Amino acid sequence: MSTIIQKLREYLDKAEAEQIRQLDQLVAATGLPVYKDPKTGALLWVDVRELRLRFQLSVNRIAKFVEGLSQERLYYTVCKRCGAKYFPPQADCPRCKSSDVEWREVSREGELITWTVINVKPASFAHNKDYVVGIVKMPEGFNITAWVDADPATLRPGAKMRLVVGRRPGENYITYWFRPAP
Ligand SMILES: [Zn+2]
């Protein structure tokens, strides 16, 4: 197991241990795993059973996309029947239902439409500092939603963004993100 996954697991176990301790106290005090959300006042049921999920998704039909990533290239699909372009790629065209698609490489520059800073992170990104997620309009016509490696104070709508495909520090697997174009 790689170190980052191990560290993440330890971090989550620690965070969960505290939640489980609080849950135990709640159940002991009231007999029910129900608490009132301090912000909204809504009653929330907390399941006492733990569920750990690891997803396995078939990527057979988008093998070209995976192959592209391994060469640090990003691919999209064009429907040969109706011409619709898709990113993330679609093996079947949602518009005309054709499965006759062509794979093309995504261009390396786009324009930032909007962005947000994520400070409440999903558990699997909990080890990261606050990060920026942006939506970038690509010349092909579709938008790509991805991390933006930039100080959010420097970002402006319409700013030119460079697409990066490579091993992202922190996870060390190949993915894609944006940084301001030089
Ligand atoms: Zn189509």
mmCIF file with all atom_site columns, C-alpha atoms and ligand atoms in Angstrom:
data_model
loop_
_atom_site.group_PDB
_atom_site.id
_atom_site.type_symbol
_atom_site.label_atom_id
_atom_site.label_alt_id
_atom_site.label_comp_id
_atom_site.label_asym_id
_atom_site.label_entity_id
_atom_site.label_seq_id
_atom_site.pdbx_PDB_ins_code
_atom_site.Cartn_x
_atom_site.Cartn_y
_atom_site.Cartn_z
_atom_site.occupancy
_atom_site.B_iso_or_equiv
_atom_site.pdbx_formal_charge
_atom_site.auth_seq_id
_atom_site.auth_comp_id
_atom_site.auth_asym_id
_atom_site.auth_atom_id
_atom_site.pdbx_PDB_model_num
ATOM   1   C  CA . MET A 1 1   ? 0.000   0.000  0.000   1.00 0.00 ? 1   MET A CA 1
ATOM   2   C  CA . SER A 1 2   ? 1.366   3.405  -0.884  1.00 0.00 ? 2   SER A CA 1
ATOM   3   C  CA . THR A 1 3   ? 2.195   5.788  1.933   1.00 0.00 ? 3   THR A CA 1
ATOM   4   C  CA . ILE A 1 4   ? -0.410  8.381  0.991   1.00 0.00 ? 4   ILE A CA 1
ATOM   5   C  CA . ILE A 1 5   ? -3.253  5.857  1.138   1.00 0.00 ? 5   ILE A CA 1
ATOM   6   C  CA . GLN A 1 6   ? -1.954  4.563  4.465   1.00 0.00 ? 6   GLN A CA 1
ATOM   7   C  CA . LYS A 1 7   ? -1.731  8.086  5.886   1.00 0.00 ? 7   LYS A CA 1
ATOM   8   C  CA . LEU A 1 8   ? -5.188  8.932  4.589   1.00 0.00 ? 8   LEU A CA 1
ATOM   9   C  CA . ARG A 1 9   ? -6.608  5.803  6.187   1.00 0.00 ? 9   ARG A CA 1
ATOM   10  C  CA . GLU A 1 10  ? -4.987  6.622  9.531   1.00 0.00 ? 10  GLU A CA 1
ATOM   11  C  CA . TYR A 1 11  ? -6.353  10.164 9.325   1.00 0.00 ? 11  TYR A CA 1
ATOM   12  C  CA . LEU A 1 12  ? -9.859  8.944  8.532   1.00 0.00 ? 12  LEU A CA 1
ATOM   13  C  CA . ASP A 1 13  ? -9.732  6.292  11.264  1.00 0.00 ? 13  ASP A CA 1
ATOM   14  C  CA . LYS A 1 14  ? -8.815  9.009  13.767  1.00 0.00 ? 14  LYS A CA 1
ATOM   15  C  CA . ALA A 1 15  ? -11.555 11.345 12.576  1.00 0.00 ? 15  ALA A CA 1
ATOM   16  C  CA . GLU A 1 16  ? -14.071 8.504  12.597  1.00 0.00 ? 16  GLU A CA 1
ATOM   17  C  CA . ALA A 1 17  ? -13.055 7.339  16.064  1.00 0.00 ? 17  ALA A CA 1
ATOM   18  C  CA . GLU A 1 18  ? -14.044 10.740 17.460  1.00 0.00 ? 18  GLU A CA 1
ATOM   19  C  CA . GLN A 1 19  ? -17.373 10.689 15.610  1.00 0.00 ? 19  GLN A CA 1
ATOM   20  C  CA . ILE A 1 20  ? -18.104 7.163  16.794  1.00 0.00 ? 20  ILE A CA 1
ATOM   21  C  CA . ARG A 1 21  ? -17.295 8.170  20.396  1.00 0.00 ? 21  ARG A CA 1
ATOM   22  C  CA . GLN A 1 22  ? -19.772 11.069 20.150  1.00 0.00 ? 22  GLN A CA 1
ATOM   23  C  CA . LEU A 1 23  ? -22.352 8.805  18.566  1.00 0.00 ? 23  LEU A CA 1
ATOM   24  C  CA . ASP A 1 24  ? -21.944 6.287  21.424  1.00 0.00 ? 24  ASP A CA 1
ATOM   25  C  CA . GLN A 1 25  ? -22.523 9.076  23.944  1.00 0.00 ? 25  GLN A CA 1
ATOM   26  C  CA . LEU A 1 26  ? -25.626 10.217 22.097  1.00 0.00 ? 26  LEU A CA 1
ATOM   27  C  CA . VAL A 1 27  ? -27.104 6.731  21.958  1.00 0.00 ? 27  VAL A CA 1
ATOM   28  C  CA . ALA A 1 28  ? -26.284 6.173  25.652  1.00 0.00 ? 28  ALA A CA 1
ATOM   29  C  CA . ALA A 1 29  ? -27.955 9.457  26.640  1.00 0.00 ? 29  ALA A CA 1
ATOM   30  C  CA . THR A 1 30  ? -31.083 9.350  24.469  1.00 0.00 ? 30  THR A CA 1
ATOM   31  C  CA . GLY A 1 31  ? -31.416 5.770  23.260  1.00 0.00 ? 31  GLY A CA 1
ATOM   32  C  CA . LEU A 1 32  ? -31.595 7.054  19.683  1.00 0.00 ? 32  LEU A CA 1
ATOM   33  C  CA . PRO A 1 33  ? -28.847 7.896  17.149  1.00 0.00 ? 33  PRO A CA 1
ATOM   34  C  CA . VAL A 1 34  ? -30.668 11.136 16.311  1.00 0.00 ? 34  VAL A CA 1
ATOM   35  C  CA . TYR A 1 35  ? -29.378 14.632 16.815  1.00 0.00 ? 35  TYR A CA 1
ATOM   36  C  CA . LYS A 1 36  ? -30.500 18.123 15.965  1.00 0.00 ? 36  LYS A CA 1
ATOM   37  C  CA . ASP A 1 37  ? -28.351 19.893 13.378  1.00 0.00 ? 37  ASP A CA 1
ATOM   38  C  CA . PRO A 1 38  ? -27.109 23.027 15.176  1.00 0.00 ? 38  PRO A CA 1
ATOM   39  C  CA . LYS A 1 39  ? -27.391 25.170 12.013  1.00 0.00 ? 39  LYS A CA 1
ATOM   40  C  CA . THR A 1 40  ? -30.765 24.159 10.595  1.00 0.00 ? 40  THR A CA 1
ATOM   41  C  CA . GLY A 1 41  ? -32.433 22.522 13.572  1.00 0.00 ? 41  GLY A CA 1
ATOM   42  C  CA . ALA A 1 42  ? -33.225 19.539 11.347  1.00 0.00 ? 42  ALA A CA 1
ATOM   43  C  CA . LEU A 1 43  ? -33.306 16.136 13.021  1.00 0.00 ? 43  LEU A CA 1
ATOM   44  C  CA . LEU A 1 44  ? -30.600 13.879 11.603  1.00 0.00 ? 44  LEU A CA 1
ATOM   45  C  CA . TRP A 1 45  ? -30.392 10.124 11.891  1.00 0.00 ? 45  TRP A CA 1
ATOM   46  C  CA . VAL A 1 46  ? -26.821 8.845  12.065  1.00 0.00 ? 46  VAL A CA 1
ATOM   47  C  CA . ASP A 1 47  ? -26.406 5.245  11.026  1.00 0.00 ? 47  ASP A CA 1
ATOM   48  C  CA . VAL A 1 48  ? -24.516 3.349  13.702  1.00 0.00 ? 48  VAL A CA 1
ATOM   49  C  CA . ARG A 1 49  ? -23.148 0.887  11.188  1.00 0.00 ? 49  ARG A CA 1
ATOM   50  C  CA . GLU A 1 50  ? -19.978 1.699  9.365   1.00 0.00 ? 50  GLU A CA 1
ATOM   51  C  CA . LEU A 1 51  ? -19.851 1.312  5.620   1.00 0.00 ? 51  LEU A CA 1
ATOM   52  C  CA . ARG A 1 52  ? -16.582 1.457  3.738   1.00 0.00 ? 52  ARG A CA 1
ATOM   53  C  CA . LEU A 1 53  ? -16.885 1.544  -0.008  1.00 0.00 ? 53  LEU A CA 1
ATOM   54  C  CA . ARG A 1 54  ? -14.332 1.104  -2.709  1.00 0.00 ? 54  ARG A CA 1
ATOM   55  C  CA . PHE A 1 55  ? -15.676 1.605  -6.195  1.00 0.00 ? 55  PHE A CA 1
ATOM   56  C  CA . GLN A 1 56  ? -14.803 -0.470 -9.191  1.00 0.00 ? 56  GLN A CA 1
ATOM   57  C  CA . LEU A 1 57  ? -16.088 0.925  -12.435 1.00 0.00 ? 57  LEU A CA 1
ATOM   58  C  CA . SER A 1 58  ? -15.662 -0.669 -15.812 1.00 0.00 ? 58  SER A CA 1
ATOM   59  C  CA . VAL A 1 59  ? -13.590 1.491  -18.143 1.00 0.00 ? 59  VAL A CA 1
ATOM   60  C  CA . ASN A 1 60  ? -13.507 -1.077 -20.950 1.00 0.00 ? 60  ASN A CA 1
ATOM   61  C  CA . ARG A 1 61  ? -15.373 1.054  -23.428 1.00 0.00 ? 61  ARG A CA 1
ATOM   62  C  CA . ILE A 1 62  ? -13.314 4.146  -22.730 1.00 0.00 ? 62  ILE A CA 1
ATOM   63  C  CA . ALA A 1 63  ? -9.984  2.290  -22.845 1.00 0.00 ? 63  ALA A CA 1
ATOM   64  C  CA . LYS A 1 64  ? -8.673  4.926  -25.255 1.00 0.00 ? 64  LYS A CA 1
ATOM   65  C  CA . PHE A 1 65  ? -9.154  7.555  -22.535 1.00 0.00 ? 65  PHE A CA 1
ATOM   66  C  CA . VAL A 1 66  ? -7.111  5.484  -20.052 1.00 0.00 ? 66  VAL A CA 1
ATOM   67  C  CA . GLU A 1 67  ? -4.434  4.832  -22.667 1.00 0.00 ? 67  GLU A CA 1
ATOM   68  C  CA . GLY A 1 68  ? -4.306  8.583  -23.343 1.00 0.00 ? 68  GLY A CA 1
ATOM   69  C  CA . LEU A 1 69  ? -3.837  9.362  -19.658 1.00 0.00 ? 69  LEU A CA 1
ATOM   70  C  CA . SER A 1 70  ? -0.933  6.908  -19.465 1.00 0.00 ? 70  SER A CA 1
ATOM   71  C  CA . GLN A 1 71  ? 0.747   9.022  -22.173 1.00 0.00 ? 71  GLN A CA 1
ATOM   72  C  CA . GLU A 1 72  ? -0.279  12.210 -20.350 1.00 0.00 ? 72  GLU A CA 1
ATOM   73  C  CA . ARG A 1 73  ? -2.821  13.105 -23.030 1.00 0.00 ? 73  ARG A CA 1
ATOM   74  C  CA . LEU A 1 74  ? -6.497  13.851 -22.575 1.00 0.00 ? 74  LEU A CA 1
ATOM   75  C  CA . TYR A 1 75  ? -9.026  12.509 -25.081 1.00 0.00 ? 75  TYR A CA 1
ATOM   76  C  CA . TYR A 1 76  ? -12.636 13.359 -25.860 1.00 0.00 ? 76  TYR A CA 1
ATOM   77  C  CA . THR A 1 77  ? -15.133 11.735 -28.179 1.00 0.00 ? 77  THR A CA 1
ATOM   78  C  CA . VAL A 1 78  ? -16.885 13.055 -31.270 1.00 0.00 ? 78  VAL A CA 1
ATOM   79  C  CA . CYS A 1 79  ? -20.041 11.308 -32.424 1.00 0.00 ? 79  CYS A CA 1
ATOM   80  C  CA . LYS A 1 80  ? -19.495 10.388 -36.069 1.00 0.00 ? 80  LYS A CA 1
ATOM   81  C  CA . ARG A 1 81  ? -23.218 10.474 -36.763 1.00 0.00 ? 81  ARG A CA 1
ATOM   82  C  CA . CYS A 1 82  ? -24.340 13.808 -35.268 1.00 0.00 ? 82  CYS A CA 1
ATOM   83  C  CA . GLY A 1 83  ? -21.010 15.508 -34.565 1.00 0.00 ? 83  GLY A CA 1
ATOM   84  C  CA . ALA A 1 84  ? -21.616 16.075 -30.829 1.00 0.00 ? 84  ALA A CA 1
ATOM   85  C  CA . LYS A 1 85  ? -18.402 16.367 -28.794 1.00 0.00 ? 85  LYS A CA 1
ATOM   86  C  CA . TYR A 1 86  ? -18.112 14.996 -25.274 1.00 0.00 ? 86  TYR A CA 1
ATOM   87  C  CA . PHE A 1 87  ? -15.817 15.417 -22.368 1.00 0.00 ? 87  PHE A CA 1
ATOM   88  C  CA . PRO A 1 88  ? -15.755 13.290 -20.282 1.00 0.00 ? 88  PRO A CA 1
ATOM   89  C  CA . PRO A 1 89  ? -15.819 10.995 -23.320 1.00 0.00 ? 89  PRO A CA 1
ATOM   90  C  CA . GLN A 1 90  ? -18.929 8.978  -24.127 1.00 0.00 ? 90  GLN A CA 1
ATOM   91  C  CA . ALA A 1 91  ? -18.737 5.579  -25.822 1.00 0.00 ? 91  ALA A CA 1
ATOM   92  C  CA . ASP A 1 92  ? -22.399 6.007  -26.800 1.00 0.00 ? 92  ASP A CA 1
ATOM   93  C  CA . CYS A 1 93  ? -23.727 9.353  -27.963 1.00 0.00 ? 93  CYS A CA 1
ATOM   94  C  CA . PRO A 1 94  ? -26.410 10.490 -25.490 1.00 0.00 ? 94  PRO A CA 1
ATOM   95  C  CA . ARG A 1 95  ? -27.949 12.675 -28.209 1.00 0.00 ? 95  ARG A CA 1
ATOM   96  C  CA . CYS A 1 96  ? -28.437 10.281 -31.129 1.00 0.00 ? 96  CYS A CA 1
ATOM   97  C  CA . LYS A 1 97  ? -27.596 6.923  -29.426 1.00 0.00 ? 97  LYS A CA 1
ATOM   98  C  CA . SER A 1 98  ? -24.911 6.062  -31.980 1.00 0.00 ? 98  SER A CA 1
ATOM   99  C  CA . SER A 1 99  ? -21.891 4.068  -30.764 1.00 0.00 ? 99  SER A CA 1
ATOM   100 C  CA . ASP A 1 100 ? -19.765 5.152  -33.696 1.00 0.00 ? 100 ASP A CA 1
ATOM   101 C  CA . VAL A 1 101 ? -17.436 7.641  -32.040 1.00 0.00 ? 101 VAL A CA 1
ATOM   102 C  CA . GLU A 1 102 ? -14.038 9.073  -32.859 1.00 0.00 ? 102 GLU A CA 1
ATOM   103 C  CA . TRP A 1 103 ? -11.379 9.848  -30.246 1.00 0.00 ? 103 TRP A CA 1
ATOM   104 C  CA . ARG A 1 104 ? -9.532  13.165 -30.386 1.00 0.00 ? 104 ARG A CA 1
ATOM   105 C  CA . GLU A 1 105 ? -7.051  14.863 -28.128 1.00 0.00 ? 105 GLU A CA 1
ATOM   106 C  CA . VAL A 1 106 ? -8.304  17.814 -26.048 1.00 0.00 ? 106 VAL A CA 1
ATOM   107 C  CA . SER A 1 107 ? -6.504  21.095 -26.758 1.00 0.00 ? 107 SER A CA 1
ATOM   108 C  CA . ARG A 1 108 ? -4.187  22.440 -24.083 1.00 0.00 ? 108 ARG A CA 1
ATOM   109 C  CA . GLU A 1 109 ? -5.676  25.864 -23.510 1.00 0.00 ? 109 GLU A CA 1
ATOM   110 C  CA . GLY A 1 110 ? -9.084  27.130 -22.432 1.00 0.00 ? 110 GLY A CA 1
ATOM   111 C  CA . GLU A 1 111 ? -10.807 30.054 -20.745 1.00 0.00 ? 111 GLU A CA 1
ATOM   112 C  CA . LEU A 1 112 ? -11.801 30.105 -17.115 1.00 0.00 ? 112 LEU A CA 1
ATOM   113 C  CA . ILE A 1 113 ? -15.561 30.560 -16.694 1.00 0.00 ? 113 ILE A CA 1
ATOM   114 C  CA . THR A 1 114 ? -15.861 30.325 -12.923 1.00 0.00 ? 114 THR A CA 1
ATOM   115 C  CA . TRP A 1 115 ? -14.253 28.707 -9.867  1.00 0.00 ? 115 TRP A CA 1
ATOM   116 C  CA . THR A 1 116 ? -14.723 28.019 -6.191  1.00 0.00 ? 116 THR A CA 1
ATOM   117 C  CA . VAL A 1 117 ? -12.458 27.318 -3.234  1.00 0.00 ? 117 VAL A CA 1
ATOM   118 C  CA . ILE A 1 118 ? -13.208 24.018 -1.528  1.00 0.00 ? 118 ILE A CA 1
ATOM   119 C  CA . ASN A 1 119 ? -12.655 24.218 2.220   1.00 0.00 ? 119 ASN A CA 1
ATOM   120 C  CA . VAL A 1 120 ? -15.114 21.523 3.278   1.00 0.00 ? 120 VAL A CA 1
ATOM   121 C  CA . LYS A 1 121 ? -13.504 18.541 1.593   1.00 0.00 ? 121 LYS A CA 1
ATOM   122 C  CA . PRO A 1 122 ? -14.781 15.068 0.810   1.00 0.00 ? 122 PRO A CA 1
ATOM   123 C  CA . ALA A 1 123 ? -13.105 12.415 2.983   1.00 0.00 ? 123 ALA A CA 1
ATOM   124 C  CA . SER A 1 124 ? -10.843 11.181 0.177   1.00 0.00 ? 124 SER A CA 1
ATOM   125 C  CA . PHE A 1 125 ? -9.419  14.715 -0.291  1.00 0.00 ? 125 PHE A CA 1
ATOM   126 C  CA . ALA A 1 126 ? -9.216  15.482 3.423   1.00 0.00 ? 126 ALA A CA 1
ATOM   127 C  CA . HIS A 1 127 ? -5.405  15.336 3.352   1.00 0.00 ? 127 HIS A CA 1
ATOM   128 C  CA . ASN A 1 128 ? -5.278  18.239 0.874   1.00 0.00 ? 128 ASN A CA 1
ATOM   129 C  CA . LYS A 1 129 ? -5.099  21.917 1.753   1.00 0.00 ? 129 LYS A CA 1
ATOM   130 C  CA . ASP A 1 130 ? -8.022  24.033 0.543   1.00 0.00 ? 130 ASP A CA 1
ATOM   131 C  CA . TYR A 1 131 ? -8.111  23.747 -3.220  1.00 0.00 ? 131 TYR A CA 1
ATOM   132 C  CA . VAL A 1 132 ? -9.703  25.485 -6.168  1.00 0.00 ? 132 VAL A CA 1
ATOM   133 C  CA . VAL A 1 133 ? -12.087 23.798 -8.594  1.00 0.00 ? 133 VAL A CA 1
ATOM   134 C  CA . GLY A 1 134 ? -12.879 25.632 -11.800 1.00 0.00 ? 134 GLY A CA 1
ATOM   135 C  CA . ILE A 1 135 ? -14.925 25.268 -14.957 1.00 0.00 ? 135 ILE A CA 1
ATOM   136 C  CA . VAL A 1 136 ? -12.928 25.957 -18.106 1.00 0.00 ? 136 VAL A CA 1
ATOM   137 C  CA . LYS A 1 137 ? -14.417 26.488 -21.570 1.00 0.00 ? 137 LYS A CA 1
ATOM   138 C  CA . MET A 1 138 ? -12.395 24.621 -24.171 1.00 0.00 ? 138 MET A CA 1
ATOM   139 C  CA . PRO A 1 139 ? -12.140 25.635 -27.856 1.00 0.00 ? 139 PRO A CA 1
ATOM   140 C  CA . GLU A 1 140 ? -13.861 22.343 -28.805 1.00 0.00 ? 140 GLU A CA 1
ATOM   141 C  CA . GLY A 1 141 ? -17.072 23.705 -27.275 1.00 0.00 ? 141 GLY A CA 1
ATOM   142 C  CA . PHE A 1 142 ? -17.341 21.650 -24.087 1.00 0.00 ? 142 PHE A CA 1
ATOM   143 C  CA . ASN A 1 143 ? -16.369 22.671 -20.567 1.00 0.00 ? 143 ASN A CA 1
ATOM   144 C  CA . ILE A 1 144 ? -13.958 20.813 -18.291 1.00 0.00 ? 144 ILE A CA 1
ATOM   145 C  CA . THR A 1 145 ? -14.380 20.879 -14.525 1.00 0.00 ? 145 THR A CA 1
ATOM   146 C  CA . ALA A 1 146 ? -11.093 20.271 -12.727 1.00 0.00 ? 146 ALA A CA 1
ATOM   147 C  CA . TRP A 1 147 ? -8.746  21.488 -10.034 1.00 0.00 ? 147 TRP A CA 1
ATOM   148 C  CA . VAL A 1 148 ? -7.069  24.820 -10.693 1.00 0.00 ? 148 VAL A CA 1
ATOM   149 C  CA . ASP A 1 149 ? -3.552  25.115 -9.360  1.00 0.00 ? 149 ASP A CA 1
ATOM   150 C  CA . ALA A 1 150 ? -3.521  28.848 -8.594  1.00 0.00 ? 150 ALA A CA 1
ATOM   151 C  CA . ASP A 1 151 ? -4.001  31.416 -5.870  1.00 0.00 ? 151 ASP A CA 1
ATOM   152 C  CA . PRO A 1 152 ? -7.762  32.134 -6.158  1.00 0.00 ? 152 PRO A CA 1
ATOM   153 C  CA . ALA A 1 153 ? -7.108  35.855 -5.561  1.00 0.00 ? 153 ALA A CA 1
ATOM   154 C  CA . THR A 1 154 ? -5.297  36.004 -8.914  1.00 0.00 ? 154 THR A CA 1
ATOM   155 C  CA . LEU A 1 155 ? -8.098  34.386 -10.949 1.00 0.00 ? 155 LEU A CA 1
ATOM   156 C  CA . ARG A 1 156 ? -10.388 36.327 -13.291 1.00 0.00 ? 156 ARG A CA 1
ATOM   157 C  CA . PRO A 1 157 ? -13.255 35.106 -15.502 1.00 0.00 ? 157 PRO A CA 1
ATOM   158 C  CA . GLY A 1 158 ? -11.965 34.699 -19.047 1.00 0.00 ? 158 GLY A CA 1
ATOM   159 C  CA . ALA A 1 159 ? -8.395  34.058 -17.869 1.00 0.00 ? 159 ALA A CA 1
ATOM   160 C  CA . LYS A 1 160 ? -6.410  31.739 -20.159 1.00 0.00 ? 160 LYS A CA 1
ATOM   161 C  CA . MET A 1 161 ? -5.821  28.379 -18.497 1.00 0.00 ? 161 MET A CA 1
ATOM   162 C  CA . ARG A 1 162 ? -3.326  25.692 -19.406 1.00 0.00 ? 162 ARG A CA 1
ATOM   163 C  CA . LEU A 1 163 ? -4.419  22.055 -19.208 1.00 0.00 ? 163 LEU A CA 1
ATOM   164 C  CA . VAL A 1 164 ? -1.920  19.860 -17.365 1.00 0.00 ? 164 VAL A CA 1
ATOM   165 C  CA . VAL A 1 165 ? -1.985  16.060 -17.579 1.00 0.00 ? 165 VAL A CA 1
ATOM   166 C  CA . GLY A 1 166 ? 0.366   14.235 -15.253 1.00 0.00 ? 166 GLY A CA 1
ATOM   167 C  CA . ARG A 1 167 ? 0.956   12.777 -11.827 1.00 0.00 ? 167 ARG A CA 1
ATOM   168 C  CA . ARG A 1 168 ? -0.650  15.117 -9.337  1.00 0.00 ? 168 ARG A CA 1
ATOM   169 C  CA . PRO A 1 169 ? 1.426   15.695 -6.229  1.00 0.00 ? 169 PRO A CA 1
ATOM   170 C  CA . GLY A 1 170 ? -0.425  14.281 -3.234  1.00 0.00 ? 170 GLY A CA 1
ATOM   171 C  CA . GLU A 1 171 ? -2.005  11.302 -4.985  1.00 0.00 ? 171 GLU A CA 1
ATOM   172 C  CA . ASN A 1 172 ? 0.749   10.462 -7.447  1.00 0.00 ? 172 ASN A CA 1
ATOM   173 C  CA . TYR A 1 173 ? -1.615  9.040  -10.029 1.00 0.00 ? 173 TYR A CA 1
ATOM   174 C  CA . ILE A 1 174 ? -2.088  10.554 -13.462 1.00 0.00 ? 174 ILE A CA 1
ATOM   175 C  CA . THR A 1 175 ? -4.939  13.013 -13.698 1.00 0.00 ? 175 THR A CA 1
ATOM   176 C  CA . TYR A 1 176 ? -5.615  16.421 -15.250 1.00 0.00 ? 176 TYR A CA 1
ATOM   177 C  CA . TRP A 1 177 ? -5.921  19.931 -13.868 1.00 0.00 ? 177 TRP A CA 1
ATOM   178 C  CA . PHE A 1 178 ? -5.444  23.542 -14.907 1.00 0.00 ? 178 PHE A CA 1
ATOM   179 C  CA . ARG A 1 179 ? -2.977  26.252 -14.122 1.00 0.00 ? 179 ARG A CA 1
ATOM   180 C  CA . PRO A 1 180 ? -2.892  29.844 -15.365 1.00 0.00 ? 180 PRO A CA 1
ATOM   181 C  CA . ALA A 1 181 ? -1.390  30.003 -18.869 1.00 0.00 ? 181 ALA A CA 1
ATOM   182 C  CA . PRO A 1 182 ? 2.020   31.688 -18.919 1.00 0.00 ? 182 PRO A CA 1
HETATM 183 ZN ZN . ZN  B 2 .   ? -24.608 11.527 -31.919 1.00 0.00 ? 1   ZN  B ZN 1
#
